[in-house]
PDB file of C-alpha atoms in Angstrom:
ATOM      1  CA  MET A  21      56.308  66.827 -18.617  1.00  0.00           C
ATOM      2  CA  ASN A  22      58.876  65.713 -16.040  1.00  0.00           C
ATOM      3  CA  LEU A  23      57.939  65.731 -12.392  1.00  0.00           C
ATOM      4  CA  THR A  24      60.496  66.647  -9.745  1.00  0.00           C
ATOM      5  CA  PRO A  25      59.941  65.650  -6.119  1.00  0.00           C
ATOM      6  CA  SER A  26      60.450  67.741  -3.017  1.00  0.00           C
ATOM      7  CA  ILE A  27      59.472  67.421   0.647  1.00  0.00           C
ATOM      8  CA  GLU A  28      57.547  70.226   2.319  1.00  0.00           C
ATOM      9  CA  ASN A  29      55.653  70.167   5.619  1.00  0.00           C
ATOM     10  CA  GLY A  30      55.557  66.335   5.811  1.00  0.00           C
ATOM     11  CA  ASN A  31      54.393  65.940   2.235  1.00  0.00           C
ATOM     12  CA  LEU A  32      56.034  64.653  -0.923  1.00  0.00           C
ATOM     13  CA  ILE A  33      55.246  67.199  -3.610  1.00  0.00           C
ATOM     14  CA  MET A  34      55.656  66.426  -7.302  1.00  0.00           C
ATOM     15  CA  ARG A  35      56.212  69.580  -9.366  1.00  0.00           C
ATOM     16  CA  ASP A  36      56.076  69.996 -13.106  1.00  0.00           C
ATOM     17  CA  GLU A  37      58.647  71.925 -15.177  1.00  0.00           C
ATOM     18  CA  ASN A  38      56.818  75.199 -14.432  1.00  0.00           C
ATOM     19  CA  GLY A  39      56.980  74.599 -10.668  1.00  0.00           C
ATOM     20  CA  TRP A  40      53.284  73.750 -10.318  1.00  0.00           C
ATOM     21  CA  SER A  41      52.491  71.001  -7.858  1.00  0.00           C
ATOM     22  CA  THR A  42      50.751  68.087  -9.569  1.00  0.00           C
ATOM     23  CA  ASN A  43      50.629  65.636  -6.647  1.00  0.00           C
ATOM     24  CA  VAL A  44      50.825  66.101  -2.886  1.00  0.00           C
ATOM     25  CA  ILE A  45      51.418  62.862  -0.986  1.00  0.00           C
ATOM     26  CA  PRO A  46      51.621  62.853   2.811  1.00  0.00           C
ATOM     27  CA  LEU A  47      54.607  60.863   4.045  1.00  0.00           C
ATOM     28  CA  ASP A  48      52.169  58.936   6.287  1.00  0.00           C
ATOM     29  CA  ALA A  49      50.313  57.821   3.130  1.00  0.00           C
ATOM     30  CA  ILE A  50      53.520  56.417   1.679  1.00  0.00           C
ATOM     31  CA  ALA A  51      53.986  54.352   4.823  1.00  0.00           C
ATOM     32  CA  SER A  52      50.416  53.050   4.910  1.00  0.00           C
ATOM     33  CA  TRP A  53      50.313  52.186   1.202  1.00  0.00           C
ATOM     34  CA  ARG A  54      53.616  50.309   1.560  1.00  0.00           C
ATOM     35  CA  THR A  55      52.229  48.268   4.436  1.00  0.00           C
ATOM     36  CA  LEU A  56      48.776  47.640   2.975  1.00  0.00           C
ATOM     37  CA  LEU A  57      50.043  46.611  -0.465  1.00  0.00           C
ATOM     38  CA  GLY A  58      53.076  44.625   0.724  1.00  0.00           C
ATOM     39  CA  LEU A  59      55.502  46.797  -1.243  1.00  0.00           C
ATOM     40  CA  GLY A  60      59.281  46.540  -1.128  1.00  0.00           C
ATOM     41  CA  SER A  61      60.201  50.219  -0.933  1.00  0.00           C
ATOM     42  CA  ASP A  62      58.913  53.703  -0.314  1.00  0.00           C
ATOM     43  CA  SER A  63      59.517  54.614  -3.952  1.00  0.00           C
ATOM     44  CA  GLU A  64      57.348  51.684  -5.009  1.00  0.00           C
ATOM     45  CA  ALA A  65      54.611  53.013  -2.730  1.00  0.00           C
ATOM     46  CA  VAL A  66      54.899  56.392  -4.460  1.00  0.00           C
ATOM     47  CA  ALA A  67      54.649  54.630  -7.869  1.00  0.00           C
ATOM     48  CA  ALA A  68      51.510  52.821  -6.663  1.00  0.00           C
ATOM     49  CA  ILE A  69      49.956  56.049  -5.384  1.00  0.00           C
ATOM     50  CA  LEU A  70      50.595  57.800  -8.674  1.00  0.00           C
ATOM     51  CA  GLN A  71      49.097  54.967 -10.768  1.00  0.00           C
ATOM     52  CA  ALA A  72      46.309  53.374  -8.732  1.00  0.00           C
ATOM     53  CA  THR A  73      42.705  53.675  -9.876  1.00  0.00           C
ATOM     54  CA  ASP A  74      40.381  53.194  -6.907  1.00  0.00           C
ATOM     55  CA  PRO A  75      37.032  51.704  -8.023  1.00  0.00           C
ATOM     56  CA  GLY A  76      35.223  53.026  -4.931  1.00  0.00           C
ATOM     57  CA  VAL A  77      32.630  51.017  -2.997  1.00  0.00           C
ATOM     58  CA  LEU A  78      32.262  47.546  -4.495  1.00  0.00           C
ATOM     59  CA  ASP A  79      29.415  46.274  -2.303  1.00  0.00           C
ATOM     60  CA  ALA A  80      26.899  48.854  -1.098  1.00  0.00           C
ATOM     61  CA  GLU A  81      25.425  46.489   1.517  1.00  0.00           C
ATOM     62  CA  THR A  82      28.715  45.813   3.318  1.00  0.00           C
ATOM     63  CA  SER A  83      30.586  48.971   2.174  1.00  0.00           C
ATOM     64  CA  ARG A  84      33.492  46.757   1.101  1.00  0.00           C
ATOM     65  CA  ASN A  85      35.952  48.480  -1.201  1.00  0.00           C
ATOM     66  CA  ALA A  86      39.266  47.677  -2.854  1.00  0.00           C
ATOM     67  CA  TRP A  87      41.126  48.286   0.423  1.00  0.00           C
ATOM     68  CA  THR A  88      39.053  46.021   2.677  1.00  0.00           C
ATOM     69  CA  SER A  89      40.881  42.798   1.772  1.00  0.00           C
ATOM     70  CA  ALA A  90      44.314  44.441   2.298  1.00  0.00           C
ATOM     71  CA  TYR A  91      43.289  45.578   5.807  1.00  0.00           C
ATOM     72  CA  GLU A  92      41.984  42.082   6.590  1.00  0.00           C
ATOM     73  CA  GLU A  93      45.242  40.548   5.387  1.00  0.00           C
ATOM     74  CA  CYS A  94      47.369  43.005   7.369  1.00  0.00           C
ATOM     75  CA  GLU A  95      45.362  42.313  10.533  1.00  0.00           C
ATOM     76  CA  ARG A  96      45.862  38.594   9.986  1.00  0.00           C
ATOM     77  CA  GLN A  97      49.600  39.026   9.416  1.00  0.00           C
ATOM     78  CA  ARG A  98      49.957  41.146  12.595  1.00  0.00           C
ATOM     79  CA  LEU A  99      48.154  38.465  14.597  1.00  0.00           C
ATOM     80  CA  LEU A 100      50.449  35.801  13.128  1.00  0.00           C
ATOM     81  CA  ASP A 101      53.494  37.963  13.993  1.00  0.00           C
ATOM     82  CA  LEU A 102      52.218  37.988  17.607  1.00  0.00           C
ATOM     83  CA  ASN A 103      51.785  34.184  17.489  1.00  0.00           C
ATOM     84  CA  GLN A 104      48.013  34.469  17.837  1.00  0.00           C
ATOM     85  CA  THR A 105      47.335  31.820  15.216  1.00  0.00           C
ATOM     86  CA  ALA A 106      43.795  30.982  16.408  1.00  0.00           C
ATOM     87  CA  ARG A 107      42.706  34.631  16.174  1.00  0.00           C
ATOM     88  CA  ALA A 108      44.531  35.015  12.864  1.00  0.00           C
ATOM     89  CA  ALA A 109      42.487  32.158  11.419  1.00  0.00           C
ATOM     90  CA  THR A 110      39.306  34.177  11.958  1.00  0.00           C
ATOM     91  CA  HIS A 111      40.715  37.179  10.080  1.00  0.00           C
ATOM     92  CA  ARG A 112      40.959  35.830   6.577  1.00  0.00           C
ATOM     93  CA  ALA A 113      40.797  38.246   3.648  1.00  0.00           C
ATOM     94  CA  LEU A 114      37.786  38.057   1.356  1.00  0.00           C
ATOM     95  CA  SER A 115      37.267  39.156  -2.205  1.00  0.00           C
ATOM     96  CA  PRO A 116      35.130  42.317  -2.026  1.00  0.00           C
ATOM     97  CA  VAL A 117      33.024  41.136  -4.961  1.00  0.00           C
ATOM     98  CA  SER A 118      32.311  37.462  -4.281  1.00  0.00           C
ATOM     99  CA  LEU A 119      33.129  37.368  -0.537  1.00  0.00           C
ATOM    100  CA  ALA A 120      35.231  34.273  -1.214  1.00  0.00           C
ATOM    101  CA  LEU A 121      38.443  33.706   0.743  1.00  0.00           C
ATOM    102  CA  VAL A 122      41.577  34.931  -1.042  1.00  0.00           C
ATOM    103  CA  ASP A 123      45.145  33.710  -0.540  1.00  0.00           C
ATOM    104  CA  ASP A 124      46.482  37.202   0.165  1.00  0.00           C
ATOM    105  CA  GLY A 125      44.253  40.235   0.532  1.00  0.00           C
ATOM    106  CA  ARG A 126      47.073  42.580  -0.506  1.00  0.00           C
ATOM    107  CA  VAL A 127      47.217  40.887  -3.904  1.00  0.00           C
ATOM    108  CA  GLU A 128      43.422  41.282  -4.241  1.00  0.00           C
ATOM    109  CA  THR A 129      43.637  44.987  -3.354  1.00  0.00           C
ATOM    110  CA  ARG A 130      46.471  45.546  -5.813  1.00  0.00           C
ATOM    111  CA  ARG A 131      44.442  43.799  -8.531  1.00  0.00           C
ATOM    112  CA  LEU A 132      41.353  45.935  -7.775  1.00  0.00           C
ATOM    113  CA  LEU A 133      43.450  49.126  -7.913  1.00  0.00           C
ATOM    114  CA  GLY A 134      44.772  48.143 -11.339  1.00  0.00           C
ATOM    115  CA  LEU A 135      48.341  47.590 -10.055  1.00  0.00           C
ATOM    116  CA  PRO A 136      50.715  44.668 -10.792  1.00  0.00           C
ATOM    117  CA  THR A 137      50.566  41.910  -8.179  1.00  0.00           C
ATOM    118  CA  GLY A 138      54.083  40.462  -8.554  1.00  0.00           C
ATOM    119  CA  SER A 139      56.235  41.266  -5.520  1.00  0.00           C
ATOM    120  CA  VAL A 140      53.728  40.632  -2.707  1.00  0.00           C
ATOM    121  CA  MET A 141      54.385  36.911  -2.524  1.00  0.00           C
ATOM    122  CA  ALA A 142      58.141  37.505  -2.805  1.00  0.00           C
ATOM    123  CA  MET A 143      57.949  39.912   0.161  1.00  0.00           C
ATOM    124  CA  ARG A 144      56.228  37.260   2.293  1.00  0.00           C
ATOM    125  CA  LEU A 145      58.983  34.736   1.522  1.00  0.00           C
ATOM    126  CA  MET A 146      61.898  37.106   1.883  1.00  0.00           C
ATOM    127  CA  ASP A 147      64.182  36.922   4.906  1.00  0.00           C
ATOM    128  CA  GLU A 148      65.033  40.245   6.524  1.00  0.00           C
ATOM    129  CA  GLU A 149      68.673  39.853   5.472  1.00  0.00           C
ATOM    130  CA  ASP A 150      67.918  39.323   1.794  1.00  0.00           C
ATOM    131  CA  ASP A 151      67.802  42.070  -0.767  1.00  0.00           C
ATOM    132  CA  PRO A 152      64.276  43.326  -1.438  1.00  0.00           C
ATOM    133  CA  PRO A 153      62.630  41.984  -4.564  1.00  0.00           C
ATOM    134  CA  ASP A 154      62.654  44.034  -7.760  1.00  0.00           C
ATOM    135  CA  GLN A 155      60.118  46.818  -7.811  1.00  0.00           C
ATOM    136  CA  SER A 156      56.987  45.312  -9.368  1.00  0.00           C
ATOM    137  CA  ILE A 157      55.221  48.646  -9.788  1.00  0.00           C
ATOM    138  CA  PRO A 158      57.270  50.708 -12.190  1.00  0.00           C
ATOM    139  CA  MET A 159      57.689  54.408 -11.649  1.00  0.00           C
ATOM    140  CA  PRO A 160      55.808  56.500 -14.220  1.00  0.00           C
ATOM    141  CA  GLY A 161      58.183  57.674 -16.961  1.00  0.00           C
ATOM    142  CA  ASN A 162      57.526  61.347 -16.214  1.00  0.00           C
ATOM    143  CA  VAL A 163      58.880  61.144 -12.647  1.00  0.00           C
ATOM    144  CA  ASP A 164      62.553  61.868 -11.900  1.00  0.00           C
ATOM    145  CA  ALA A 165      63.076  58.487 -10.245  1.00  0.00           C
ATOM    146  CA  GLU A 166      66.688  59.129  -9.203  1.00  0.00           C
ATOM    147  CA  ALA A 167      65.736  62.384  -7.458  1.00  0.00           C
ATOM    148  CA  LEU A 168      62.833  60.608  -5.747  1.00  0.00           C
ATOM    149  CA  GLU A 169      65.075  57.762  -4.525  1.00  0.00           C
ATOM    150  CA  ALA A 170      67.601  60.243  -3.164  1.00  0.00           C
ATOM    151  CA  LEU A 171      64.910  62.265  -1.460  1.00  0.00           C
ATOM    152  CA  LEU A 172      63.301  59.206   0.179  1.00  0.00           C
ATOM    153  CA  ALA A 173      66.748  57.936   1.262  1.00  0.00           C
ATOM    154  CA  ASP A 174      67.424  61.139   3.224  1.00  0.00           C
ATOM    155  CA  PRO A 175      67.772  59.919   6.837  1.00  0.00           C
ATOM    156  CA  GLN A 176      65.199  62.349   8.238  1.00  0.00           C
ATOM    157  CA  VAL A 177      62.639  61.539   5.553  1.00  0.00           C
ATOM    158  CA  ALA A 178      63.269  57.791   5.836  1.00  0.00           C
ATOM    159  CA  ALA A 179      62.956  57.936   9.623  1.00  0.00           C
ATOM    160  CA  ARG A 180      59.665  59.836   9.408  1.00  0.00           C
ATOM    161  CA  ILE A 181      58.208  57.330   6.952  1.00  0.00           C
ATOM    162  CA  HIS A 182      59.477  54.384   9.042  1.00  0.00           C
ATOM    163  CA  GLU A 183      57.932  55.896  12.192  1.00  0.00           C
ATOM    164  CA  ALA A 184      54.625  56.462  10.382  1.00  0.00           C
ATOM    165  CA  GLY A 185      54.735  52.874   9.134  1.00  0.00           C
ATOM    166  CA  SER A 186      55.269  51.565  12.662  1.00  0.00           C
ATOM    167  CA  ARG A 187      52.355  53.608  14.006  1.00  0.00           C
ATOM    168  CA  PHE A 188      50.185  52.403  11.167  1.00  0.00           C
ATOM    169  CA  ALA A 189      51.111  48.739  11.669  1.00  0.00           C
ATOM    170  CA  ASP A 190      50.502  49.029  15.429  1.00  0.00           C
ATOM    171  CA  GLY A 191      47.012  50.328  14.719  1.00  0.00           C
ATOM    172  CA  LEU A 192      46.130  47.348  12.496  1.00  0.00           C
ATOM    173  CA  LEU A 193      45.358  44.978  15.307  1.00  0.00           C
ATOM    174  CA  PRO A 194      41.636  44.292  15.622  1.00  0.00           C
ATOM    175  CA  ALA A 195      39.841  45.561  18.735  1.00  0.00           C
ATOM    176  CA  GLY A 196      41.030  43.681  21.788  1.00  0.00           C
ATOM    177  CA  GLY A 197      44.166  42.462  19.981  1.00  0.00           C
ATOM    178  CA  ARG A 198      46.690  44.504  21.925  1.00  0.00           C
TER     179      ARG A 198
END
């Protein structure tokens, strides 16, 4: 069953050969997943969304889940971007299971969601002028990847996702960090 993408009302909709929608993904979700998981492209974010397996709450006492360490890492990265190194040092990502410090919370989240962890470190080392690293999360074989790439490259769609990503990143600063 091949899935064909389309955009309707701010959502990416994957339809099967009979025209039935199998997945509805808000464009805002593509932007937030890309940011939280340190992904190199919007299509890689879609691949992650289609393949992730969320384990739910991992620690009932603290309500930590697979996403907690990614949020902690993104907050720390935003503080570092703003040259607030002292505050960034207090926002280290922890493993949701052992509460031990992790090198990169995005890698921990990707691992907990059952996704490959390859390109996150490459993204951190990449200069803005360099080509993005190869997509580490492959697109499922039943998705028309070329049609998806073309759809996400449409200037209006790309601008909407970029704007959503900027809003999401701006909201990542901890309270009092703005």
